[in-house]
Each structure stands twice: as structure tokens, then as C-alpha cells.
Coordinates of C-alpha atoms in Angstrom, one line a residue:
X1150 CA 5.5 1.5 -22.2
X1151 CA 7.6 1.8 -25.3
X1152 CA 10.9 -0.3 -25.2
X1153 CA 10.1 -2.1 -21.9
X1154 CA 11.4 -5.6 -21.4
X1155 CA 10.4 -8.0 -18.6
X1156 CA 12.5 -10.8 -17.5
X1157 CA 13.1 -13.2 -14.8
X1158 CA 15.9 -13.8 -12.4
X1159 CA 16.6 -17.2 -10.4
X1160 CA 18.6 -15.4 -7.7
X1161 CA 18.3 -11.9 -6.5
X1162 CA 22.0 -11.6 -6.2
X1163 CA 21.9 -11.2 -10.2
X1164 CA 20.6 -7.9 -9.9
X1165 CA 22.4 -4.7 -8.7
X1166 CA 21.2 -3.7 -5.1
X1167 CA 21.2 -0.6 -5.5
X1168 CA 19.0 -0.7 -8.5
X1169 CA 16.6 -3.0 -6.8
X1170 CA 16.7 -0.9 -3.7
X1171 CA 15.9 2.2 -5.7
X1172 CA 12.5 0.4 -6.8
X1173 CA 11.8 -1.1 -3.1
X1174 CA 12.3 2.1 -1.2
X1175 CA 13.9 2.6 2.1
X1176 CA 10.6 2.4 4.4
X1177 CA 10.3 -1.3 4.4
X1178 CA 13.3 -3.3 5.5
X1179 CA 12.1 -6.6 4.4
X1180 CA 12.0 -5.5 0.6
X1181 CA 15.8 -4.5 0.6
X1182 CA 17.9 -6.3 -1.6
X1183 CA 20.2 -7.5 1.4
X1184 CA 17.2 -8.9 3.2
X1185 CA 15.9 -11.1 0.3
X1186 CA 19.6 -11.9 -0.6
X1187 CA 20.3 -13.3 2.9
X1188 CA 17.2 -15.5 2.5
X1189 CA 18.6 -17.1 -0.7
X1190 CA 22.2 -17.1 0.2
X1191 CA 21.5 -18.8 3.6
X1192 CA 19.4 -21.6 2.0
X1193 CA 16.3 -20.5 3.8
X1194 CA 14.8 -19.8 0.2
X1195 CA 15.7 -22.3 -2.2
X1196 CA 13.8 -24.8 -4.5
X1197 CA 14.8 -27.9 -1.8
X1198 CA 12.6 -25.7 0.6
X1199 CA 9.8 -25.4 -1.7
X1200 CA 10.9 -21.8 -2.8
X1201 CA 12.1 -21.1 -6.4
X1202 CA 13.0 -17.7 -7.0
X1203 CA 12.0 -16.2 -10.4
X1204 CA 12.1 -12.4 -9.6
X1205 CA 10.6 -10.4 -12.3
X1206 CA 12.4 -7.1 -13.5
X1207 CA 10.9 -4.4 -15.8
X1208 CA 13.9 -2.6 -17.6
X1209 CA 14.0 0.2 -20.4
X1210 CA 15.7 -0.2 -23.5
X1211 CA 18.9 1.2 -21.9
X1212 CA 18.8 -1.8 -19.4
X1213 CA 17.7 0.7 -16.2
X1214 CA 15.8 -1.2 -13.7
X1215 CA 12.1 0.7 -13.5
X1216 CA 10.2 -1.9 -11.6
X1217 CA 10.5 -5.1 -10.1
X1218 CA 8.8 -8.0 -8.5
X1219 CA 9.8 -10.5 -5.8
X1220 CA 8.3 -13.8 -7.0
X1221 CA 8.6 -17.6 -6.3
X1222 CA 7.4 -20.8 -7.4
X1223 CA 5.9 -22.4 -4.6
X1224 CA 5.7 -26.2 -3.7
X1225 CA 3.5 -25.7 -0.7
X1226 CA 1.8 -23.1 1.5
X1227 CA 4.0 -22.7 4.3
X1228 CA 5.7 -19.5 5.3
X1229 CA 3.0 -17.3 3.9
X1230 CA 0.3 -16.3 6.4
X1231 CA -2.2 -15.9 4.0
X1232 CA -3.8 -19.4 4.4
X1233 CA -4.8 -21.2 1.3
X1234 CA -4.6 -24.7 2.1
X1235 CA -8.3 -25.0 2.0
X1236 CA -8.3 -23.8 -1.6
X1237 CA -5.7 -26.3 -2.5
X1238 CA -7.5 -29.2 -1.0
X1239 CA -10.6 -28.2 -2.9
X1240 CA -8.8 -27.9 -6.3
X1241 CA -7.1 -31.2 -5.7
X1242 CA -10.1 -32.9 -4.8
X1243 CA -11.6 -31.9 -8.2
X1244 CA -8.6 -33.4 -10.0
X1245 CA -6.4 -30.5 -10.2
X1246 CA -2.7 -29.9 -9.1
X1247 CA -2.6 -26.8 -6.9
X1248 CA 1.0 -26.9 -6.5
X1249 CA 3.6 -25.6 -7.8
X1250 CA 1.8 -22.3 -7.5
X1251 CA 3.2 -18.6 -8.2
X1252 CA 3.6 -16.4 -5.2
X1253 CA 4.5 -12.6 -5.0
X1254 CA 5.7 -11.8 -1.4
X1255 CA 8.4 -11.6 1.1
X1256 CA 9.0 -15.2 2.6
X1257 CA 8.1 -15.8 6.0
X1258 CA 7.1 -12.2 6.6
X1259 CA 3.4 -11.2 7.4
X1260 CA 4.3 -7.5 6.8
X1261 CA 2.3 -5.0 4.4
X1262 CA 4.3 -3.4 1.8
X1263 CA 4.6 -2.7 -2.1
X1264 CA 4.9 -6.0 -4.1
X1265 CA 5.1 -4.5 -7.5
X1266 CA 8.2 -2.2 -6.9
X1267 CA 8.3 0.9 -9.1
X1268 CA 11.4 3.4 -9.3
X1269 CA 10.2 6.9 -8.0
X1270 CA 9.2 9.0 -11.0
X1271 CA 8.0 6.3 -13.1
X1272 CA 4.4 5.4 -14.3
X1273 CA 3.3 3.1 -11.3
X1274 CA 0.3 1.8 -13.3
X1275 CA 1.9 1.1 -16.4
X1276 CA 4.6 -0.8 -14.7
X1277 CA 2.5 -2.6 -12.4
X1278 CA 0.5 -3.7 -15.3
X1279 CA 3.6 -5.0 -17.3
X1280 CA 4.9 -6.8 -14.4
X1281 CA 1.6 -8.6 -13.8
X1282 CA 1.3 -9.5 -17.5
X1283 CA 4.9 -11.1 -17.1
X1284 CA 3.6 -12.9 -14.0
X1285 CA 0.5 -14.1 -15.8
X1286 CA 2.6 -15.3 -18.7
X1287 CA 4.7 -17.5 -16.2
X1288 CA 1.3 -19.1 -15.0
X1289 CA 0.1 -19.6 -18.4
X1290 CA 3.6 -21.0 -19.7
X1291 CA 3.8 -23.4 -16.8
X1292 CA 0.3 -24.6 -16.4
X1293 CA 0.1 -23.4 -12.9
X1294 CA -3.2 -23.1 -10.8
X1295 CA -2.7 -19.7 -9.4
X1296 CA -0.9 -16.5 -8.9
X1297 CA -1.1 -14.8 -5.3
X1298 CA 0.3 -11.4 -4.3
X1299 CA 0.3 -11.0 -0.5
X1300 CA 0.2 -8.3 2.0
X1301 CA -0.2 -5.6 -0.6
X1302 CA -0.7 -1.8 0.0
X1303 CA -4.0 -0.1 -0.3
X1304 CA -3.0 1.5 -3.5
X1305 CA -2.2 -2.0 -4.9
X1306 CA -5.3 -3.6 -3.6
X1307 CA -7.2 -0.9 -5.7
X1308 CA -5.1 -1.6 -8.8
X1309 CA -5.5 -5.2 -8.3
X1310 CA -9.1 -5.1 -8.3
X1311 CA -9.2 -3.1 -11.2
X1312 CA -7.0 -5.4 -13.0
X1313 CA -9.6 -8.3 -12.4
X1314 CA -7.6 -10.1 -9.6
X1315 CA -9.6 -11.5 -6.5
X1316 CA -9.1 -9.5 -3.4
X1317 CA -8.9 -11.0 0.0
X1318 CA -9.2 -9.2 3.3
X1319 CA -7.7 -10.0 6.6
X1320 CA -6.8 -8.4 9.8
X1321 CA -3.8 -8.0 12.0
X1322 CA -3.2 -5.8 15.3
X1323 CA -1.1 -2.5 15.0
X1324 CA -0.3 -0.2 17.8
X1325 CA -0.5 3.8 16.6
X1326 CA 1.4 6.5 18.1
X1327 CA -0.9 9.3 18.8
X1328 CA 2.0 11.7 19.8
X1329 CA 2.4 9.9 23.4
X1330 CA 5.4 11.9 25.2
X1331 CA 6.2 8.5 26.9
X1332 CA 4.9 5.2 27.9
X1333 CA 2.8 6.8 30.6
X1334 CA 1.2 9.2 28.3
X1335 CA 0.0 5.9 26.4
X1336 CA -1.4 4.4 29.6
X1337 CA -3.1 7.6 30.3
X1338 CA -5.1 7.1 27.1
X1339 CA -6.4 3.7 28.1
X1340 CA -9.6 2.9 30.1
X1341 CA -8.5 2.4 33.9
X1342 CA -8.9 -1.4 33.9
X1343 CA -6.6 -2.0 31.2
X1344 CA -4.1 0.6 32.3
X1345 CA -3.7 -1.2 35.7
X1346 CA -3.7 -4.7 34.0
X1347 CA -0.7 -3.3 31.9
X1348 CA 1.1 -2.0 34.7
X1349 CA 0.7 -5.3 36.6
X1350 CA 1.7 -7.3 33.8
X1351 CA 5.1 -5.1 33.4
X1352 CA 5.6 -5.5 37.1
X1353 CA 5.2 -9.3 37.1
X1354 CA 7.4 -9.7 33.8
X1355 CA 10.5 -8.8 35.7
X1356 CA 9.6 -9.6 39.1
X1357 CA 11.9 -12.8 39.0
X1358 CA 15.1 -10.4 38.8
X1359 CA 14.9 -10.1 35.0
X1360 CA 16.8 -7.4 33.3
X1361 CA 15.5 -6.3 29.8
X1362 CA 17.9 -4.7 27.2
X1363 CA 17.6 -3.6 23.6
X1364 CA 20.5 -4.0 21.3
X1365 CA 20.9 -3.0 17.8
X1366 CA 23.6 -1.8 15.4
X1367 CA 27.1 -1.6 16.6
X1368 CA 26.0 -3.0 20.1
X1369 CA 24.7 -6.2 18.5
X1370 CA 27.3 -9.1 19.0
X1371 CA 27.5 -12.7 18.1
X1372 CA 26.5 -13.6 21.6
X1373 CA 23.3 -11.7 21.1
X1374 CA 22.5 -13.4 17.9
X1375 CA 23.8 -16.9 19.4
X1376 CA 21.2 -16.6 22.2
X1377 CA 18.3 -15.2 20.4
X1378 CA 18.7 -18.2 18.0
X1379 CA 18.6 -20.5 20.8
X1380 CA 15.4 -19.0 21.8
X1381 CA 14.0 -19.0 18.2
X1382 CA 14.9 -22.7 17.5
X1383 CA 13.7 -23.8 20.9
X1384 CA 10.3 -21.9 20.8
X1385 CA 9.6 -22.4 16.9
X1386 CA 10.3 -26.2 17.3
X1387 CA 7.7 -26.6 19.8
X1388 CA 5.1 -24.4 18.1
X1389 CA 5.4 -25.4 14.4
X1390 CA 8.1 -28.3 14.3
X1391 CA 10.8 -26.9 12.0
X1392 CA 11.6 -23.0 12.1
X1393 CA 12.1 -21.1 8.7
X1394 CA 15.3 -19.6 9.4
X1395 CA 18.8 -20.8 10.1
X1396 CA 21.8 -19.3 11.9
X1397 CA 23.5 -18.2 8.8
X1398 CA 20.7 -16.1 7.9
X1399 CA 21.0 -14.1 11.0
X1400 CA 24.6 -14.0 10.4
X1401 CA 24.1 -12.4 7.0
X1402 CA 21.4 -10.0 8.4
X1403 CA 24.0 -8.9 10.9
X1404 CA 26.6 -8.1 8.3
X1405 CA 24.3 -6.2 6.1
X1406 CA 21.2 -4.7 8.2
X1407 CA 22.3 -4.5 11.7
X1408 CA 21.4 -0.8 12.0
X1409 CA 17.7 -2.0 11.4
X1410 CA 17.8 -4.8 13.8
X1411 CA 16.3 -4.4 17.1
X1412 CA 16.8 -7.3 19.5
X1413 CA 15.0 -7.0 22.9
X1414 CA 16.6 -9.5 25.3
X1415 CA 15.7 -10.7 28.8
X1416 CA 18.5 -11.8 31.3
X1417 CA 18.2 -13.4 34.6
X1418 CA 21.1 -14.3 36.9
X1419 CA 23.6 -13.3 34.0
X1420 CA 22.1 -15.6 31.4
X1421 CA 19.9 -14.5 28.6
X1422 CA 16.8 -16.3 28.9
X1423 CA 14.3 -14.7 26.2
X1424 CA 14.2 -12.3 23.3
X1425 CA 12.3 -10.6 20.6
X1426 CA 13.7 -9.9 17.2
X1427 CA 12.2 -6.6 15.4
X1428 CA 13.1 -4.7 12.2
X1429 CA 13.1 -1.0 11.8
X1430 CA 11.4 0.6 9.2
X1431 CA 11.1 4.3 8.1
X1432 CA 8.3 5.1 10.6
X1433 CA 7.5 1.6 12.0
X1434 CA 9.0 -0.9 14.2
X1435 CA 8.3 -4.5 12.9
X1436 CA 7.8 -7.2 15.4
X1437 CA 9.2 -10.8 13.9
X1438 CA 10.1 -13.5 16.2
X1439 CA 10.2 -14.3 19.8
X1440 CA 11.6 -17.0 21.7
X1441 CA 12.2 -18.3 25.4
X1442 CA 14.1 -21.0 27.3
X1443 CA 12.5 -20.0 30.5
X1444 CA 8.8 -19.3 31.3
X1445 CA 7.9 -16.4 33.2
X1446 CA 4.5 -14.6 33.7
X1447 CA 4.1 -11.9 31.1
X1448 CA 7.7 -11.8 29.7
X1449 CA 6.1 -12.6 26.2
X1450 CA 4.1 -9.4 26.3
X1451 CA 6.8 -7.3 27.9
X1452 CA 9.5 -8.0 25.4
X1453 CA 7.2 -8.1 22.4
X1454 CA 4.6 -5.7 22.8
X1455 CA 5.3 -3.0 25.6
X1456 CA 9.2 -2.7 25.0
X1457 CA 8.1 -2.2 21.2
X1458 CA 5.6 0.6 22.1
X1459 CA 8.1 2.2 24.5
X1460 CA 10.8 1.9 21.8
X1461 CA 8.3 3.7 19.0
X1462 CA 7.4 6.4 21.6
X1463 CA 11.4 7.4 22.4
X1464 CA 12.2 7.2 18.6
X1465 CA 9.1 9.1 17.4
X1466 CA 7.8 6.1 15.1
X1467 CA 4.1 6.0 14.0
X1468 CA 3.4 2.4 14.4
X1469 CA 4.2 -1.0 15.9
X1470 CA 3.2 -4.1 13.8
X1471 CA 3.4 -7.3 15.9
X1472 CA 3.0 -9.8 13.2
X1473 CA 0.1 -12.2 12.3
X1474 CA -3.0 -13.1 14.4
X1475 CA -3.5 -12.5 18.0
X1476 CA -6.5 -10.9 19.5
X1477 CA -4.9 -10.8 22.8
X1478 CA -2.9 -7.9 21.5
X1479 CA -6.3 -5.6 21.6
X1480 CA -6.1 -5.5 25.3
X1481 CA -2.6 -4.2 25.1
X1482 CA -3.1 -1.3 22.8
X1483 CA -2.8 -2.9 19.2
X1484 CA -5.8 -2.0 17.2
X1485 CA -7.4 -4.3 14.3
X1486 CA -5.9 -3.3 10.8
X1487 CA -7.2 -4.7 7.4
X1488 CA -4.4 -6.4 5.4
X1489 CA -5.0 -7.4 1.8
X1490 CA -4.0 -9.9 -0.8
X1491 CA -4.5 -10.6 -4.4
X1492 CA -5.2 -13.7 -6.5
X1493 CA -5.7 -15.0 -9.9
X1494 CA -7.1 -18.3 -10.6
X1495 CA -7.1 -19.1 -14.4
X1496 CA -9.5 -22.1 -14.1
X1497 CA -12.9 -20.5 -14.7
X1498 CA -14.9 -22.7 -12.3
X1499 CA -12.4 -22.4 -9.6
X1500 CA -12.2 -18.6 -9.8
X1501 CA -16.0 -18.5 -9.5
X1502 CA -16.1 -20.8 -6.4
X1503 CA -13.2 -18.6 -4.5
X1504 CA -14.8 -15.4 -5.7
X1505 CA -18.0 -16.5 -4.1
X1506 CA -16.1 -17.7 -0.9
X1507 CA -14.1 -14.3 -0.6
X1508 CA -17.2 -12.2 -0.9
X1509 CA -18.5 -13.9 2.1
X1510 CA -15.2 -13.9 3.9
X1511 CA -14.7 -10.1 3.4
X1512 CA -18.2 -9.6 4.8
X1513 CA -17.3 -11.5 7.9
X1514 CA -13.8 -9.9 8.3
X1515 CA -15.4 -6.3 8.0
X1516 CA -17.9 -7.3 10.8
X1517 CA -15.0 -8.8 12.8
X1518 CA -12.9 -5.8 12.6
X1519 CA -15.9 -3.4 13.4
X1520 CA -16.6 -5.7 16.6
X1521 CA -13.1 -5.6 17.6
X1522 CA -12.8 -1.8 17.3
X1523 CA -15.9 -1.6 19.8
X1524 CA -13.6 -3.3 22.4
X1525 CA -11.0 -0.9 22.1
X1526 CA -8.8 -0.6 25.2
X1527 CA -8.8 3.2 25.0
X1528 CA -10.9 5.8 26.8
X1529 CA -13.6 7.6 25.0
X1530 CA -12.3 10.9 23.8
X1531 CA -14.8 13.0 25.8
X1532 CA -14.1 11.0 29.0
X1533 CA -12.0 12.6 31.9
X1534 CA -9.1 10.4 33.1
X1535 CA -10.0 8.0 35.8
X1536 CA -8.4 7.4 39.0
X1537 CA -6.0 4.8 39.7

């Protein structure tokens, strides 16, 4: 594109929020300038944490932002949810230095969305190509092992393959709204055994006198955030050692994006005991983190899955994305959905080895998704409703 300039930023605060958001769009909250800035300003994303921002901008001769790429030098593979530690081990056993690498992603967020952001009305292919060349230039200039672009859209996956990037296929579990009038309408679409199991789980989840409350926007208070953060730290510390997000991040999120936050909180005897953090997109509810300080049967399922489905139905949303992994979600109405990432490995031998691995992995993943689809909890479309 004539007059196009690619430049890098060491922090997202150095670009106008309005200009960035014009490229990112409004559907995916994690791509908003406010979200990425909160990660950086809170110190959750910083060089000392192994995340060094180097966001790429594509500007015309007048300095208008036409495209952008959230980009980081990474000193490890934590917080990505596309697991390449095996690649790192193999590369380093062969004598190479896998880290630092270059990563295009939203930190700590396993959510599909555009990664090479293009302002509406501009030439998407040309701008993606220009941003990619800018990223590849960084790889070459710094002698990096690799470039990774995680959780890309289907359109970006097709573009990336055409551009010579390696494609990795994975799966998550997403709930899809088929026009249900209410939660009972969703249950009616399930096979009888699954329907009965969900009803039982919902009853037992609150059997100990537990109350569930959804808070968002102006109803959110520091008390709610303090309670959730206690759950998040307690559960995260037990599961993986050091949670990625700090209290300052959530403070900043509240200040700038409270209208897109949905906290599902559980209370017993006047005390908050568990909660799930969700973010609201254009037509999707995104489940992010869960925590608790009391263990109750099925409370996790109620707060994270059933309350999310109920919210989506009541608000006319198309999907609920419940985060990474978890085949247990299938029995609760969340169906397997493909996820995609793209990879550039400049070392020819390393490229060939990973390419061969990914071909086998894709075939396995396609078979797995097909097998999981066969175990859908939904009734066959030609079946009549079963009696309870």
C-alpha cells in the first residue's frame, strides 16, 4: 500500500484509544485498548513478567491508524493456552534458543478474535500482509526462534495458510443459543438423562442455602471485586501456583469497562463464597475465571456454566465461550468448536519437523472433534420429547 508505515510501540498507552478501537471493533472486549492498557498499567504484562510489548501499527502518510497487531516479546510460554513447551524443549535440545519468541495474542485470554486488526473499509489482506512483514522483520532483526499468532479467526487462518504460516488446530467447548425462550427451553432440547442431571446439579448447587447474584456495570462495587479477587487468588494459587492478574488490574477494568463485566457471585449466610468473572461481547458471553473459598457440589457448574447460559438466553446472546479445555462441559450443553493458531519458524529443519507434527495433530484433532460431536447431549432433531 502506497505510503504505508509500520512502527512499533513499547506500550499501548502511546496510541490513541479511539484509533486502536476503530481497528479492533466493538465485538470482542479483550481487544479494546482499555483492556490491554489495564494489563500493562497494572504490571501484569511487563518485561519483568516475561511480556515485553512491541505492538505494531500500520499508518498512512497522514499518520492515520489503519491496522494494528497486539504483539509481545515473550520470555516463556505461560499465559498463552496454545502449548508449545514441547517445541521449546526440542529446539533447545538441538542447541537453539527458543526464548525470547514473538507472540501476537491477548495475554492470559484463550478467546478467538481478530489478531491483525484492520480499520473498517480498508484493504484487510494488504494490511495483514504489511503487519506480518513487520513482525517477521522483528524476528529476523532480533534472531528470534519463532512468531506465534494465537486464537485467530477463521478468515485469518485461511489468510495465514496462504501466506505460508503453519496452522495449528485445537478445540474448546462453546454453548450456542438456538433461539431458546428460557433455560427450560434449552433443557427441553437435551436428551432426558442429560436434562435430569442438569436439574439435579442446579438443585444441589444451592441446597446449602446458597444465593446466586449477577452484578455488572453500576451495580458492581469494590466489595464485589474484593470478594472475587479473594476467590481468584485462593483458587489460582492452588491450581497453578501464581495467578496472572493482580487487584490493580481489576480496579482498572472496573474503571473503564464495568459495563462489559458480568460477575456471578454466590453467597451463603451473608458471606460471599464463590464467583465467576465473565466479559460481555457483541453477541457472546466469555467466561474467564472462577474461584471459591468453600467447596459445594456443582457450585462451579452453576456459577460458570448454567448461570452463563441463563444470562445469554435472557439477553439474546448467540454464544457462551467457557474458556480453555474441559470435556466435562459437553454434558452441560457446550459443544466442541475448533480454535486456530498460526506459526512462523525461520529455521528450515525446525519448520519441517513442526509442520509434520502439526499435520498429524490436525488429523487427530479433527477425529476428536467428530467423536465428541457424536456424544452431543442434545436430542436427535426427529425425536419427540421424552417424559421426565
